[in-house]
Coordinates of C-alpha atoms and ligand atoms in Angstrom, one line a residue:
M1 CA 0.2 0.1 -0.3
A2 CA 1.1 3.7 -0.6
R3 CA 2.8 5.5 2.3
I4 CA 2.7 9.1 3.6
V5 CA 6.0 10.3 4.1
G6 CA 4.7 13.6 5.4
A7 CA 3.7 17.0 5.0
V8 CA 5.3 20.1 3.9
T9 CA 3.2 23.3 4.0
T10 CA 4.2 26.8 2.9
S11 CA 2.7 30.2 2.0
H12 CA 2.8 31.2 -1.8
V13 CA 3.4 34.7 -3.3
P14 CA 3.6 35.3 -6.9
A15 CA 7.1 37.6 -6.0
I16 CA 8.9 34.2 -5.6
G17 CA 8.2 33.3 -8.8
K18 CA 10.5 36.6 -9.5
A19 CA 12.9 36.2 -7.3
I20 CA 13.8 32.6 -8.3
A21 CA 13.9 34.0 -12.1
R22 CA 16.6 36.8 -10.7
N23 CA 18.5 34.5 -8.5
L24 CA 17.8 36.9 -5.7
Q25 CA 18.2 33.7 -3.3
E26 CA 21.0 35.6 -1.4
D27 CA 19.1 38.9 -1.5
P28 CA 19.1 40.3 1.9
Y29 CA 15.4 40.6 1.8
W30 CA 15.1 36.9 0.4
K31 CA 17.8 35.0 2.0
P32 CA 15.9 34.5 5.0
F33 CA 13.1 33.1 3.3
F34 CA 15.0 30.7 0.9
D35 CA 17.0 29.3 3.5
G36 CA 14.2 28.1 5.2
F37 CA 14.1 25.4 2.5
K38 CA 17.3 24.3 3.0
P39 CA 16.6 21.4 5.6
V40 CA 13.7 20.5 3.6
H41 CA 15.7 20.1 0.9
A42 CA 17.8 17.6 2.9
W43 CA 15.0 15.8 4.5
L44 CA 13.5 15.4 0.6
G45 CA 16.5 13.9 -0.4
E46 CA 16.2 11.4 2.3
V47 CA 12.4 10.6 1.9
K48 CA 12.3 10.6 -1.8
P49 CA 8.7 10.9 -2.2
D50 CA 7.2 9.7 -5.9
V51 CA 4.2 11.6 -5.9
V52 CA 3.1 14.6 -4.3
V53 CA -0.5 15.7 -3.4
V54 CA -0.8 19.7 -3.3
L55 CA -3.6 21.3 -1.7
Y56 CA -3.7 24.8 -2.9
N57 CA -6.4 27.4 -3.9
D58 CA -6.5 28.7 -7.7
H59 CA -6.6 32.7 -8.1
G60 CA -8.8 33.0 -10.9
L61 CA -6.2 31.3 -13.8
N62 CA -8.1 27.7 -14.1
F63 CA -11.2 28.5 -12.3
F64 CA -13.1 31.8 -12.6
L65 CA -15.9 33.5 -10.7
D66 CA -18.3 31.9 -13.2
K67 CA -17.6 28.5 -12.3
M68 CA -16.2 28.0 -9.0
P69 CA -15.7 24.4 -7.1
T70 CA -15.6 24.3 -3.6
F71 CA -13.4 21.1 -4.2
A72 CA -11.8 19.9 -7.2
V73 CA -9.0 17.2 -8.0
G74 CA -7.2 16.9 -11.0
A75 CA -7.0 13.9 -13.1
A76 CA -4.7 14.9 -15.9
P77 CA -1.4 13.3 -17.2
E78 CA -0.1 16.5 -16.9
Y79 CA -0.4 20.1 -15.6
R80 CA 0.2 23.5 -17.2
N81 CA 1.4 26.7 -15.9
A82 CA 0.2 29.7 -17.8
D83 CA 0.8 33.5 -17.2
E84 CA -1.2 35.3 -14.4
G85 CA 0.1 38.7 -15.1
W86 CA 2.6 38.9 -12.3
G87 CA 5.5 38.8 -14.4
S88 CA 7.3 35.6 -13.5
P89 CA 8.1 33.3 -16.0
T90 CA 5.8 30.1 -16.7
L91 CA 7.2 27.0 -15.6
P92 CA 7.9 23.6 -17.4
P93 CA 4.6 21.2 -17.3
F94 CA 4.0 19.0 -14.0
P95 CA 3.8 15.1 -14.7
G96 CA 0.4 14.1 -13.4
D97 CA -0.5 10.1 -11.6
T98 CA -3.7 9.6 -13.4
E99 CA -3.6 6.0 -11.3
L100 CA -3.9 8.1 -7.9
S101 CA -5.8 11.0 -9.0
W102 CA -8.9 8.2 -9.8
H103 CA -8.3 6.5 -6.4
L104 CA -8.3 10.0 -4.5
I105 CA -11.8 10.8 -6.7
E106 CA -13.2 7.7 -6.2
S107 CA -12.2 7.3 -2.3
L108 CA -13.5 11.0 -1.7
V109 CA -16.9 10.5 -3.7
E110 CA -17.2 7.5 -1.6
E111 CA -16.8 9.5 1.5
E112 CA -19.6 11.8 0.4
F113 CA -17.1 14.7 -0.7
D114 CA -18.8 16.5 -3.8
I115 CA -15.9 17.3 -5.7
T116 CA -15.4 18.5 -9.4
T117 CA -13.0 16.3 -11.5
C118 CA -10.7 18.1 -13.6
Q119 CA -9.1 16.0 -17.0
E120 CA -7.3 19.3 -17.9
M121 CA -6.1 21.9 -15.4
L122 CA -4.2 24.6 -15.4
V123 CA -2.1 25.4 -12.5
D124 CA -1.2 28.5 -10.7
H125 CA 1.5 30.1 -8.8
A126 CA -0.1 28.5 -5.4
F127 CA 0.7 25.1 -7.3
T128 CA 4.0 25.8 -9.0
L129 CA 6.0 27.9 -7.0
P130 CA 5.8 25.9 -3.6
L131 CA 7.1 23.0 -6.2
A132 CA 9.8 25.0 -7.3
L133 CA 10.8 25.9 -3.7
L134 CA 10.9 22.1 -2.7
W135 CA 12.9 21.4 -6.0
P136 CA 15.1 23.9 -6.9
G137 CA 17.1 24.0 -10.2
A138 CA 15.3 20.9 -10.9
A139 CA 15.9 20.4 -14.9
S140 CA 12.4 18.2 -14.7
W141 CA 10.3 17.3 -12.0
P142 CA 11.5 14.8 -9.9
V143 CA 7.7 13.8 -8.8
R144 CA 4.6 13.1 -10.2
T145 CA 1.5 15.3 -9.1
V146 CA -2.1 15.6 -8.1
P147 CA -3.5 18.8 -7.5
V148 CA -6.4 18.9 -4.8
C149 CA -7.8 22.7 -5.3
I150 CA -9.9 24.5 -2.6
N151 CA -12.1 27.5 -3.0
T152 CA -10.6 30.3 -0.8
V153 CA -11.8 32.7 -3.5
Q154 CA -15.3 33.6 -3.6
F155 CA -17.6 32.7 -0.7
P156 CA -19.1 30.8 0.4
L157 CA -16.1 29.3 1.6
P158 CA -15.5 25.4 3.1
S159 CA -14.9 25.5 6.7
A160 CA -11.7 24.9 8.3
A161 CA -13.5 21.8 10.1
R162 CA -14.6 20.5 6.5
C163 CA -11.1 21.1 5.0
Y164 CA -9.4 19.0 7.8
R165 CA -11.9 16.1 7.4
L166 CA -11.4 16.5 3.7
G167 CA -7.5 15.9 4.7
E168 CA -8.5 13.1 7.0
A169 CA -10.1 11.6 4.1
L170 CA -7.3 12.2 1.6
G171 CA -5.0 10.3 4.1
R172 CA -7.7 7.3 4.5
A173 CA -7.3 7.3 0.6
V174 CA -3.5 7.2 0.0
A175 CA -3.0 4.7 2.9
S176 CA -5.9 2.5 0.5
W177 CA -3.9 3.0 -2.8
D178 CA -2.6 -0.1 -3.5
N179 CA 0.8 0.6 -4.8
D180 CA 4.0 1.2 -3.1
A181 CA 4.3 4.6 -4.0
K182 CA 5.8 7.1 -1.2
V183 CA 3.6 10.1 -1.1
L184 CA 4.4 13.5 0.0
I185 CA 1.3 15.8 1.3
V186 CA 1.7 19.9 0.3
G187 CA -0.8 22.2 1.4
T188 CA 0.1 25.9 0.5
G189 CA -0.9 29.4 1.2
G190 CA -1.2 31.7 4.2
L191 CA -0.2 32.7 6.6
S192 CA -2.0 35.9 7.8
H193 CA -2.2 38.4 4.8
Q194 CA -5.1 40.6 3.4
L195 CA -4.3 42.3 -0.2
D196 CA -7.5 44.8 -0.5
G197 CA -9.9 46.6 1.2
E198 CA -9.3 49.2 4.7
R199 CA -6.9 46.3 6.3
A200 CA -4.9 45.6 3.3
G201 CA -1.1 44.9 4.4
F202 CA -2.7 43.1 8.1
I203 CA -0.5 40.9 9.2
N204 CA -0.8 38.7 12.7
Q205 CA 2.0 37.3 13.9
P206 CA 1.0 35.6 17.1
F207 CA -1.9 34.3 15.2
G208 CA 0.3 32.6 12.8
L209 CA 2.7 31.2 15.3
K210 CA 0.1 29.8 17.4
F211 CA -1.5 28.2 14.4
M212 CA 2.1 26.7 13.5
D213 CA 2.6 25.2 16.9
S214 CA -1.3 24.0 16.7
L215 CA -0.7 21.9 14.1
I216 CA 1.9 19.3 15.8
D217 CA -0.2 18.0 19.0
D218 CA -3.8 19.6 18.8
P219 CA -4.5 19.8 14.6
K220 CA -8.0 20.7 15.4
W221 CA -7.4 24.1 17.3
A222 CA -7.8 26.5 14.3
T223 CA -11.2 24.5 13.3
Q224 CA -12.7 25.8 16.2
Y225 CA -13.0 29.1 13.7
S226 CA -15.7 30.4 11.6
I227 CA -14.5 31.3 8.5
H228 CA -15.3 34.9 9.0
E229 CA -13.2 34.5 12.3
L230 CA -10.2 33.5 10.4
V231 CA -10.9 36.4 8.2
E232 CA -10.7 38.5 11.4
Q233 CA -7.4 36.6 12.9
A234 CA -5.5 36.3 9.7
G235 CA -6.8 38.4 6.8
T236 CA -8.8 38.0 3.8
Q237 CA -6.5 35.9 1.9
G238 CA -4.9 34.6 5.2
V239 CA -8.0 32.0 4.9
E240 CA -5.5 30.2 2.4
L241 CA -4.4 28.5 5.8
V242 CA -7.1 25.9 5.7
M243 CA -4.9 24.2 3.2
W244 CA -2.4 23.5 6.0
L245 CA -5.2 22.2 8.3
A246 CA -6.4 19.6 5.1
A247 CA -2.6 18.9 4.9
R248 CA -2.5 18.2 8.5
G249 CA -5.5 16.5 8.4
A250 CA -3.9 13.4 5.9
L251 CA -1.4 13.2 8.7
A252 CA -4.2 12.2 11.5
G253 CA -4.3 8.3 10.6
A254 CA -0.7 8.3 11.8
T255 CA -0.4 6.5 14.7
Q256 CA 3.0 7.9 16.5
R257 CA 3.5 11.2 17.3
L258 CA 4.5 13.5 14.3
R259 CA 7.9 14.6 14.2
K260 CA 8.3 18.4 13.4
V261 CA 11.3 18.6 10.4
L262 CA 11.5 22.2 10.8
G263 CA 9.6 25.5 10.8
N264 CA 10.0 28.7 10.0
H265 CA 7.9 32.0 10.0
H266 CA 9.2 35.2 8.1
I267 CA 7.7 38.3 8.0
P268 CA 6.8 39.9 5.6
I269 CA 7.1 38.4 1.5
S270 CA 5.4 40.5 -0.4
N271 CA 2.2 41.2 1.8
T272 CA 2.5 38.0 3.6
A273 CA 3.5 36.2 6.5
A274 CA 5.5 33.6 4.9
G275 CA 5.5 30.3 6.8
L276 CA 6.8 26.7 6.3
L277 CA 6.4 23.8 8.1
A278 CA 7.5 20.2 7.6
L279 CA 6.3 16.9 9.6
E280 CA 6.6 13.3 9.2
P281 CA 5.6 10.3 11.5
A282 CA 8.1 10.1 14.0
Ligands
LIG1 C1 0.0 37.5 -2.5 C2 -0.1 36.6 -1.5 C3 -0.8 35.5 -1.9 O1 -1.4 34.6 -1.4 C4 -1.5 35.6 -3.3 O2 -2.3 34.9 -4.2 C5 -0.6 36.7 -4.3 C6 -0.1 37.8 -3.7 C7 1.1 38.6 -1.8 O3 1.5 38.9 -0.8 O4 1.7 39.6 -2.8
LIG2 FE1 -3.1 33.2 -2.4

């Protein structure tokens, strides 16, 4: 059976794409952010995942306001990136894993999650840049991928508790996949940021640190909050942190205590409190 080797959760910000393209990893503004990934590179080199399930939110590249699924799962042989207008170069296509995609889709529907299946799917900065951070400079992507998209763009949004339960269902689905692949879960979004309105620029570091901490031993802590309360705490776009909850939910079946591989919280990258956490079954 397939095995989840761990979860990496990280923020996504379009400006990272430009920083990579311009080789700004050692620039004083970017260095503390990029350096945070070095221990993850070492860890990934040891665990060598075969396939990555990426929990993220599309920002209008694949789904626009006219059609907005709450949950969508990719089932394509490959996933292409496209120009979102941020000025970053587009990245090479990501290989899919249609066998795992359909297994996840069948398992999720059986568990009463009504999802949209996507046999064609463009992937935006929230999917591409975290993978580019995890495997920098790779000539081709060393992993197959399955995108799982959660709507955090157009209300109504799924609750934090429901996203956690989606993650739990994904974890059970991976564990029942008759394949000896090693699966990494990646969740991208958050932490606190607000790009628009009166509170544009809002960042809540105490909340972000408490949230990161809670994911280790008290993962349901943030599910006490409604989406509107999360907007209050973390900003309008900070609600993207539900991806971290879904990713953590996928590890909920791990029998042993989780080991924190690393955590990094750096403020700000662009408008965002940039967090990074890697967890593995101890
Ligand atoms: C920024 C953050 C995001 O999550 C996003 O999708 C776009 C921009 C930012 O901080 O600039
Ligand atoms: Fe975003």
